[in-house]
PDB file of C-alpha atoms in Angstrom:
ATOM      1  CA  UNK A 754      -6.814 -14.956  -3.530  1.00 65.00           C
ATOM      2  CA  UNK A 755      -4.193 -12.795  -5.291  1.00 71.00           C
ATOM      3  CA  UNK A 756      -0.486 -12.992  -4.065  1.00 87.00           C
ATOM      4  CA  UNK A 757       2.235 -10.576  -5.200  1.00 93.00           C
ATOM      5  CA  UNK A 758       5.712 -11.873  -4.980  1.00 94.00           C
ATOM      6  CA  UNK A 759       8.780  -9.598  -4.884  1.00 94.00           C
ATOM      7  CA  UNK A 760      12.326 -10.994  -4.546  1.00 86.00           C
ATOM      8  CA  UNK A 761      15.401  -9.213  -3.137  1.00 77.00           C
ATOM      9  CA  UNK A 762      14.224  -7.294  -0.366  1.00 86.00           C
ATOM     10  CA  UNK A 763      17.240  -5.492   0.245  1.00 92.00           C
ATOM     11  CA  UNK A 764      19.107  -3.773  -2.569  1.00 96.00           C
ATOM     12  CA  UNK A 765      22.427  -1.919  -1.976  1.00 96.00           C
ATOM     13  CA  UNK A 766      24.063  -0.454  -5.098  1.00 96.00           C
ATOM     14  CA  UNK A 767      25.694   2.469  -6.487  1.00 97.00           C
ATOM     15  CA  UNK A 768      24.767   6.043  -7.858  1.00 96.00           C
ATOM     16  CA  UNK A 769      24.969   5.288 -11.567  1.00 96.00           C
ATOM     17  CA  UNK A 770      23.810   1.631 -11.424  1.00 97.00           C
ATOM     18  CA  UNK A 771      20.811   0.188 -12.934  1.00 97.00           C
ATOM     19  CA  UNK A 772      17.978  -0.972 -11.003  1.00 97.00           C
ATOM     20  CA  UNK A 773      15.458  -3.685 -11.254  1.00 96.00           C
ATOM     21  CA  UNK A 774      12.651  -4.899  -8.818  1.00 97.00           C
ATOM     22  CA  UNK A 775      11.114  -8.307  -9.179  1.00 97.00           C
ATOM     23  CA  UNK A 776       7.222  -8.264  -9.217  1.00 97.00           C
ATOM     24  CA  UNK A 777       5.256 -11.551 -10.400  1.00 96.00           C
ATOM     25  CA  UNK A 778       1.451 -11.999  -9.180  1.00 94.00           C
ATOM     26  CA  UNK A 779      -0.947 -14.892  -8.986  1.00 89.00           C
ATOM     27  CA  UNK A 780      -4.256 -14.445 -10.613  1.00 82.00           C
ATOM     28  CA  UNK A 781      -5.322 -15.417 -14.126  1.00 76.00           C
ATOM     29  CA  UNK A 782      -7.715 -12.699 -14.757  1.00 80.00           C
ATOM     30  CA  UNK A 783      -7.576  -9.487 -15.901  1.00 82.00           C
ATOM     31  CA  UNK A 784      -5.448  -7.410 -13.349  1.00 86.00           C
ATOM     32  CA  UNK A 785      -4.149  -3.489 -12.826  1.00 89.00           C
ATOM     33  CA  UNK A 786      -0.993  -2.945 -11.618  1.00 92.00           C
ATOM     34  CA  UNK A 787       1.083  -0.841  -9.693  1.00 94.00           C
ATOM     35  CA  UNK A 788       4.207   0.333  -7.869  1.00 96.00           C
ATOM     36  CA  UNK A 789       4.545   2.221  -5.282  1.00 95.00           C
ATOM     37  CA  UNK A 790       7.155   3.926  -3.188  1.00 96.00           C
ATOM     38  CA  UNK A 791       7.702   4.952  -0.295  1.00 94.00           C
ATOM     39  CA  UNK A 792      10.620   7.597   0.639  1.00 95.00           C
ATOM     40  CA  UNK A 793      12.167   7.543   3.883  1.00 93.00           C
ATOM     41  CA  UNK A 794      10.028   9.658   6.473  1.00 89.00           C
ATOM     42  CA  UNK A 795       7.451  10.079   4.079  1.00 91.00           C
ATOM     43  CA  UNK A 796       4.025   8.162   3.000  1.00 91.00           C
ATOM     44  CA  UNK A 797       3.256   5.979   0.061  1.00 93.00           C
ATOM     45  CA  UNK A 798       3.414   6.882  -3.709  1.00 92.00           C
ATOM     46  CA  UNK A 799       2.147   6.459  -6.795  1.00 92.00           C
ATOM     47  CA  UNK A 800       5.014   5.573  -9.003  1.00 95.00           C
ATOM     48  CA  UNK A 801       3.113   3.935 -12.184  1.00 94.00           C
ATOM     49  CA  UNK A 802       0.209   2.047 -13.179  1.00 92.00           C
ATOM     50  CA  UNK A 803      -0.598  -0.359 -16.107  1.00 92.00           C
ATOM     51  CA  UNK A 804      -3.890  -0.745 -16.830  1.00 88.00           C
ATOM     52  CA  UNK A 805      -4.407  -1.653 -20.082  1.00 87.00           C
ATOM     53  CA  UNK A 806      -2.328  -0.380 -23.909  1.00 91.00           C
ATOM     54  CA  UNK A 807       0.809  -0.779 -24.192  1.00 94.00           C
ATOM     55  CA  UNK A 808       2.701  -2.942 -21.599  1.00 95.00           C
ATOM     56  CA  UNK A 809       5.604  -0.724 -21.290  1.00 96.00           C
ATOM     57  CA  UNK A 810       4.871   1.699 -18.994  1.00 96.00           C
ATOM     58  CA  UNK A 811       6.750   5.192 -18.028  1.00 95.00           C
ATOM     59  CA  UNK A 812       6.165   6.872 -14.792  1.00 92.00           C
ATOM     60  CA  UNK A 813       7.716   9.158 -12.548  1.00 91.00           C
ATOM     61  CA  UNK A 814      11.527  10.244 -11.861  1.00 93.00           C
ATOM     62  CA  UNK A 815      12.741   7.881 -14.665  1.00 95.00           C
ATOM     63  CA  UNK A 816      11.553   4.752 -13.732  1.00 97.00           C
ATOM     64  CA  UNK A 817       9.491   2.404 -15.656  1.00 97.00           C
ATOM     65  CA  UNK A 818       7.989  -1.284 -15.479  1.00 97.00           C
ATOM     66  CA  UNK A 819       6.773  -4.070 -18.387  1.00 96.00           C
ATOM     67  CA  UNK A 820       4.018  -6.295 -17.996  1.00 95.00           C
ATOM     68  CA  UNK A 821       4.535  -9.342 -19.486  1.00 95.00           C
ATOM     69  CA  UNK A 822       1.138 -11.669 -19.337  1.00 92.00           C
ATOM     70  CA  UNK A 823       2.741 -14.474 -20.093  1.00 92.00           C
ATOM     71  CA  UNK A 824       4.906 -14.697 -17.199  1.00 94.00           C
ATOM     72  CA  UNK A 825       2.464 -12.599 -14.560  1.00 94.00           C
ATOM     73  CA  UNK A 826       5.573 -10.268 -14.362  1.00 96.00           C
ATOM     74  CA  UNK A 827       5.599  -6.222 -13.846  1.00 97.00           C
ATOM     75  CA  UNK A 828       8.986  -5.712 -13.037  1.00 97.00           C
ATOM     76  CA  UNK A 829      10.118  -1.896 -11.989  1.00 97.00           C
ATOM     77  CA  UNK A 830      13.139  -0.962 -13.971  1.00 97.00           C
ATOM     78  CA  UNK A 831      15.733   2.196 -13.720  1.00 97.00           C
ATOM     79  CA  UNK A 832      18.875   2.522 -16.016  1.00 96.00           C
ATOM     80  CA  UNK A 833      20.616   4.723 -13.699  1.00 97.00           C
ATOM     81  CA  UNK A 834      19.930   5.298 -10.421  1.00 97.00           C
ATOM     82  CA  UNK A 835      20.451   8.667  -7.818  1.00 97.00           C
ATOM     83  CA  UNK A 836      21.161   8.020  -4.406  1.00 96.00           C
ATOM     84  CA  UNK A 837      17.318  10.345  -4.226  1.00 96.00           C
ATOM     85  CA  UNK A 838      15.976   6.865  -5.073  1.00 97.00           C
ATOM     86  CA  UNK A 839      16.920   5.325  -1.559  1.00 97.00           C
ATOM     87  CA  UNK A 840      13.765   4.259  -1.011  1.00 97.00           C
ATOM     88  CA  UNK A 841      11.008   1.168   0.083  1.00 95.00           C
ATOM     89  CA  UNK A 842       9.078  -0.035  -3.609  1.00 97.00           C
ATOM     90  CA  UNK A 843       6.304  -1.992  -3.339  1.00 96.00           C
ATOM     91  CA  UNK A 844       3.956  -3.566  -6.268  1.00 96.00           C
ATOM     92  CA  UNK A 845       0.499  -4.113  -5.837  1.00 93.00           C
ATOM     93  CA  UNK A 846      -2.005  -5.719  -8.055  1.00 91.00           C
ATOM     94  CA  UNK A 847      -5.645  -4.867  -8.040  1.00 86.00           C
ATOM     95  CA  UNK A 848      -7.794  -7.639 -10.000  1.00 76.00           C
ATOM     96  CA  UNK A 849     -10.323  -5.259 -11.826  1.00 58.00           C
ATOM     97  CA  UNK A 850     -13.584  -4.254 -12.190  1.00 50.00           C
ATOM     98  CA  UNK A 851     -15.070  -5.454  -9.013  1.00 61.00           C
ATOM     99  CA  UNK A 852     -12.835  -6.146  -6.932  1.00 57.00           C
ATOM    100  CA  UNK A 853     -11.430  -2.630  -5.281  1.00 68.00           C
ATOM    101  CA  UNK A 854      -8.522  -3.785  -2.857  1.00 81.00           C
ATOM    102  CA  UNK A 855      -4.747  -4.171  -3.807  1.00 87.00           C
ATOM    103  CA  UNK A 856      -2.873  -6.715  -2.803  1.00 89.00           C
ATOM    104  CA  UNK A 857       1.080  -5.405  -1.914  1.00 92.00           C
ATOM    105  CA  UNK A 858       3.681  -7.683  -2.213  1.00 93.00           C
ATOM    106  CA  UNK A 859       6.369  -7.171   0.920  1.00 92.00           C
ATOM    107  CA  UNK A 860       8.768  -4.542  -0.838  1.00 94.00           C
ATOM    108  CA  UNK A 861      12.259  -4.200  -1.846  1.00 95.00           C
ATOM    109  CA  UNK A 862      14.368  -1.701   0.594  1.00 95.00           C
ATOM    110  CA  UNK A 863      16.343   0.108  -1.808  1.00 97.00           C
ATOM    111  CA  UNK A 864      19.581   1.723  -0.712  1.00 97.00           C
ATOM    112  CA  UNK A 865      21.476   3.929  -2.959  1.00 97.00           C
ATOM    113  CA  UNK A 866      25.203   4.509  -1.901  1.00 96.00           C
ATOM    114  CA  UNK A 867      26.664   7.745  -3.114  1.00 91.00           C
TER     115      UNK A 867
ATOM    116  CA  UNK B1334      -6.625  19.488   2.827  1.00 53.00           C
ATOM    117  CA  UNK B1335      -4.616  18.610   0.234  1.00 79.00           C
ATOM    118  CA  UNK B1336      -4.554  14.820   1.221  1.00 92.00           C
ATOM    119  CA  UNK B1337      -5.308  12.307   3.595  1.00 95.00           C
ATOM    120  CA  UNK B1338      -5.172  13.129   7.595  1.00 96.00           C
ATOM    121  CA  UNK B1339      -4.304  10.458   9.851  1.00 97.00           C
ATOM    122  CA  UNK B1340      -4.566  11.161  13.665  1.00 97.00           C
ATOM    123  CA  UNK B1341      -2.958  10.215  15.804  1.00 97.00           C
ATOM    124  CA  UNK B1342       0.963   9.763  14.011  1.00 96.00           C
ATOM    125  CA  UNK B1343       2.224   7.987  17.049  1.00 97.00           C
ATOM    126  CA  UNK B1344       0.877   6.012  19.861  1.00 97.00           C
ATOM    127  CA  UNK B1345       2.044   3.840  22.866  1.00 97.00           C
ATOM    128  CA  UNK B1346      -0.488   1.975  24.621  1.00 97.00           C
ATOM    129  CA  UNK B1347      -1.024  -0.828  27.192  1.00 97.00           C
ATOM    130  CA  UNK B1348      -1.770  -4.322  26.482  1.00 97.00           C
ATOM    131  CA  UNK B1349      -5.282  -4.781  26.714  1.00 97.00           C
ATOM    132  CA  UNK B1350      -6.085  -1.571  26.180  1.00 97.00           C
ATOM    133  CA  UNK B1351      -8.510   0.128  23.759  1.00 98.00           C
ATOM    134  CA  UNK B1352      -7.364   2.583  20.767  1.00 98.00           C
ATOM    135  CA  UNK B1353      -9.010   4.277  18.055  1.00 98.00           C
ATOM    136  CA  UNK B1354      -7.394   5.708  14.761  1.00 98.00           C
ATOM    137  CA  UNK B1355      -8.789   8.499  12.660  1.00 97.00           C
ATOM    138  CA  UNK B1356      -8.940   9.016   8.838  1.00 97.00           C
ATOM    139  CA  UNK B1357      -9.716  11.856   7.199  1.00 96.00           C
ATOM    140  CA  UNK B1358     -10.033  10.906   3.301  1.00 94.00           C
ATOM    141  CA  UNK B1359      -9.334  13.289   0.592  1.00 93.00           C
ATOM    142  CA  UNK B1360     -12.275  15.551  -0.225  1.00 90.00           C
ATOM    143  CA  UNK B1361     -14.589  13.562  -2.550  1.00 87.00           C
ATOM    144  CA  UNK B1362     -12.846  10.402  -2.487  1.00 88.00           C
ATOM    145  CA  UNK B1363     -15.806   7.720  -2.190  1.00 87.00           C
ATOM    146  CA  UNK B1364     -13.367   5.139  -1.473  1.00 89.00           C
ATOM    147  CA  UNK B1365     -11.584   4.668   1.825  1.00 92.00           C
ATOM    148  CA  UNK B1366      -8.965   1.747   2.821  1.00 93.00           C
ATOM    149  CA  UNK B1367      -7.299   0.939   5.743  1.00 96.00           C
ATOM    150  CA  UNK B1368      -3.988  -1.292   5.681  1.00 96.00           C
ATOM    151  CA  UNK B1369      -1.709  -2.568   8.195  1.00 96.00           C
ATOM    152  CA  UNK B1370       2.092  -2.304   7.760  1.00 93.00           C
ATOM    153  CA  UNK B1371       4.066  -4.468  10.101  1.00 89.00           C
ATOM    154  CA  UNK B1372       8.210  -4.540   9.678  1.00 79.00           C
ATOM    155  CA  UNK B1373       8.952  -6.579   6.499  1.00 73.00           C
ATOM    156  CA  UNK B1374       5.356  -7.790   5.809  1.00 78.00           C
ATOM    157  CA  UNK B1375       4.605  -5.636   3.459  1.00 84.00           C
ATOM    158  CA  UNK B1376       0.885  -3.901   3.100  1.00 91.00           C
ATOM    159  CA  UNK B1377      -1.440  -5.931   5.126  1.00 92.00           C
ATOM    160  CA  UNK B1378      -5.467  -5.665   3.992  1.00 92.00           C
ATOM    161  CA  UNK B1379      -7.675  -4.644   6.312  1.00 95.00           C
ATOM    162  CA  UNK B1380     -11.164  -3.511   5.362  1.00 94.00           C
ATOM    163  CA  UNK B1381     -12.676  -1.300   2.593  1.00 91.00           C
ATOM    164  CA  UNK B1382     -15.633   0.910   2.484  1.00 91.00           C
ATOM    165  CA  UNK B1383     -17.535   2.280  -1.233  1.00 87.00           C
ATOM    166  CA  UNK B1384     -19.787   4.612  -0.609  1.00 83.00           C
ATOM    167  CA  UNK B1385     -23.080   3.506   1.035  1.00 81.00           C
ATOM    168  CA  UNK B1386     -22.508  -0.072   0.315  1.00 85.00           C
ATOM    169  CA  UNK B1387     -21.217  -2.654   3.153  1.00 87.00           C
ATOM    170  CA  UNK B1388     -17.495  -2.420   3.866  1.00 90.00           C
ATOM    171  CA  UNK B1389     -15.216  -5.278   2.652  1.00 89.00           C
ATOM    172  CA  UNK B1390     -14.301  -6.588   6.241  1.00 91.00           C
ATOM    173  CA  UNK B1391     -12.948 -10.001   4.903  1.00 89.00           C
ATOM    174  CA  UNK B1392      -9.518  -8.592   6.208  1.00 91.00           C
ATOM    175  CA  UNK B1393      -9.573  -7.851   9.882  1.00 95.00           C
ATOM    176  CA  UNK B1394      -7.459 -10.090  11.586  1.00 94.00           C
ATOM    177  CA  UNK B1395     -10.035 -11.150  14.773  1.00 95.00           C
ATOM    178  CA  UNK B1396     -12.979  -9.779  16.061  1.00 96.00           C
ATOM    179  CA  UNK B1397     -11.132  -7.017  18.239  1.00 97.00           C
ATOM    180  CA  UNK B1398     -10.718  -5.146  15.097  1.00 97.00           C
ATOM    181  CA  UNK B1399     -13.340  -2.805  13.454  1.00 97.00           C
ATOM    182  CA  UNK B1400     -13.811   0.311  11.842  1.00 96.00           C
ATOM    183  CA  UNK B1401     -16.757   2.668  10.769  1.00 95.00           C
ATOM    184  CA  UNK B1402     -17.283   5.554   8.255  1.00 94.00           C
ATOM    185  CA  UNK B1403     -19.601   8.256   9.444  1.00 84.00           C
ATOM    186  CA  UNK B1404     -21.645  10.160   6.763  1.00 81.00           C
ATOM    187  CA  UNK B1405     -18.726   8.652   4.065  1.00 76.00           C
ATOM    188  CA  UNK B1406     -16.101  10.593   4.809  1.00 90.00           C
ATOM    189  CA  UNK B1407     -14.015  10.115   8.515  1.00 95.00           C
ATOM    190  CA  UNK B1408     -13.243   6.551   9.277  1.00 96.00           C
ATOM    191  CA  UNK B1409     -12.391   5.271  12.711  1.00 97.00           C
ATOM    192  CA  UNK B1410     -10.841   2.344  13.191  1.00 98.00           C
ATOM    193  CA  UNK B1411     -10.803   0.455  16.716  1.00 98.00           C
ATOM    194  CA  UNK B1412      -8.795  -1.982  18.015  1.00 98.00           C
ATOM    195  CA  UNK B1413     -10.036  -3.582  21.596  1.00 98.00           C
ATOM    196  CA  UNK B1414      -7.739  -5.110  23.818  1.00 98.00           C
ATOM    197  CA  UNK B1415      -4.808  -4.611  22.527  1.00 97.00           C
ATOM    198  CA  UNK B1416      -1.917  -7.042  21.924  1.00 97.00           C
ATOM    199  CA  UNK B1417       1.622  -6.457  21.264  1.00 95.00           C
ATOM    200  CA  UNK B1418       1.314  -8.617  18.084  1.00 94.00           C
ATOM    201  CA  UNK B1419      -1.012  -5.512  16.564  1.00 96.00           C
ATOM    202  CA  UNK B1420       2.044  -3.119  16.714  1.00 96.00           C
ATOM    203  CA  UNK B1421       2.215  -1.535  13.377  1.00 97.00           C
ATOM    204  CA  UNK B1422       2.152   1.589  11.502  1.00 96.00           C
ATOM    205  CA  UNK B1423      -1.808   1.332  10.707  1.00 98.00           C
ATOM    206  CA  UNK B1424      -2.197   3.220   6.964  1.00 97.00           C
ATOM    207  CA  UNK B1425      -5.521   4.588   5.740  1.00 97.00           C
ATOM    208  CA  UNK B1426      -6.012   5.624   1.926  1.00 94.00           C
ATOM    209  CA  UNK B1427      -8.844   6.882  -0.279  1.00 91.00           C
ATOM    210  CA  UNK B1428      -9.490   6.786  -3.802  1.00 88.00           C
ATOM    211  CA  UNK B1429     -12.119   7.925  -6.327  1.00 83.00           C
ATOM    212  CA  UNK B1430     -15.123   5.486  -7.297  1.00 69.00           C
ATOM    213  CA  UNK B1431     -14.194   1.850  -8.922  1.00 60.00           C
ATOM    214  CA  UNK B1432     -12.868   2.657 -12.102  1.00 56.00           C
ATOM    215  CA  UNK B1433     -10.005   4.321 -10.448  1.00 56.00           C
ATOM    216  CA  UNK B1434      -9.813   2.160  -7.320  1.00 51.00           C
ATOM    217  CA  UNK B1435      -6.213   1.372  -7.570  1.00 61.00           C
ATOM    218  CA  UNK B1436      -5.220   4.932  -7.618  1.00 82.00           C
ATOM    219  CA  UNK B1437      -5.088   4.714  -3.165  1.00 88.00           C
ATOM    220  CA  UNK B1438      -3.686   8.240  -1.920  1.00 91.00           C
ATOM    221  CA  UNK B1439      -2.115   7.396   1.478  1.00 94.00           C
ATOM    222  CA  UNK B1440      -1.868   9.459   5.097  1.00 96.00           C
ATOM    223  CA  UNK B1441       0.997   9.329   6.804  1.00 94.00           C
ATOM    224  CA  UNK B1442       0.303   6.229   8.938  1.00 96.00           C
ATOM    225  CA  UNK B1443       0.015   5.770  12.546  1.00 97.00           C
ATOM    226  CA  UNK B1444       2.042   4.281  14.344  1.00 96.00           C
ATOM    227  CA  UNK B1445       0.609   1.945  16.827  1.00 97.00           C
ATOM    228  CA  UNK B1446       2.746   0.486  19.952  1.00 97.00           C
ATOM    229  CA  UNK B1447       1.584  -1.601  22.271  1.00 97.00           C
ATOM    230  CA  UNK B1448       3.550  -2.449  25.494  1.00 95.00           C
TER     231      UNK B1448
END
């Protein structure tokens, strides 16, 4: 079965600060990723997808993850974060053609002080 | 509408009682998901339905638990006797067919308490 493993479930920092989320996965096949986000009071987001090309991937409001194969890695990465970005991330992995269902790791509560 | 409609947002029952919750799945969307979301557990799996094909159950947690999806669009899913241990915000999502499966549009949740 396929796990998803984030680290650092709470994250305090500052406006201005650079942000990165933890996201490794456990499945050797061919896999589609995600993250997404959820804002306070609000439902769940896309906030990018790799599914194949180029494993540096640019979604929305800045943000942007790398897969790295090698290390079953997709970690979320901001350079400088808005206090707008308070938020709950979660990655997700969906193992491909066939199989239809992500798997969510358990999040990282992110909390942006002005 | 726009997106996906889950009914009801909030609700408090009694152990041992009996509650259904709605999804209404974006217009078109063949696929239709419904996940469990308990305080720092992250996204829990619950079942999945494609189309006309037999739902992926493999994720309801005991036999109290089931769902349906009449005429593939509005899914229902029913929890019998209630425990406190299924308090949760209970998330339904749809998607378009497999090659975009892991594009899930969420509702809103519902948020299930049982006393």
């Amino acid at each position: 079965a396929q796990s998803v493993s984030q680290h650092n479930h709470h994250v305090i920092l500052s406006e201005a600060a650079s942000l990165e989320l933890g996201c490794n996965y456990s499945y050797g096949g061919t896999v589609n990723l995600f993250w997404y986000v959820q804002y306070p009071g609000q439902h769940l987001q896309l906030l990018l997808k790799y599914f194949s090309g180029d494993p540096l991937v640019k979604g929305i409001k800045g943000f942007e993850a790398e897969f790295i194969k090698s290390k079953f890695s997709f970690n979320l990465r901001k350079p400088s974060v808005q206090w707008s970005d308070t938020a709950e991330y979660f990655c997700a992995v969906n193992a491909g053609y066939g199989n239809n269902r992500l798997a969510f790791g358990k999040g990282n509560q992110v909390v942006v002080i002005p | 509408g726009a997106g996906v409609s889950q009914s009801p947002s909030n609700k408090v029952t009694e152990k041992g009682k009996d509650v259904e919750l709605r999804c209404d799945p974006i217009s078109g969307h063949t696929a239709l998901y419904w996940y469990r979301q308990s305080l720092g557990q992250g996204l829990e799996f619950l079942i999945y339905f494609q189309g006309n094909s037999a739902p992926d159950k493999s994720g309801l947690p005991s036999d109290r638990f089931s769902a349906e999806r009449t005429g593939g669009s509005v899914s229902t899913l029913t929890i019998q006797r209630t425990q406190q241990e299924d308090s949760a915000v209970y998330l339904c999502a749809s998607s378009l067919a497999d090659r975009e499966a892991g594009e899930l549009f969420f509702g809103e949740g519902s948020r299930l308490t049982v006393l």
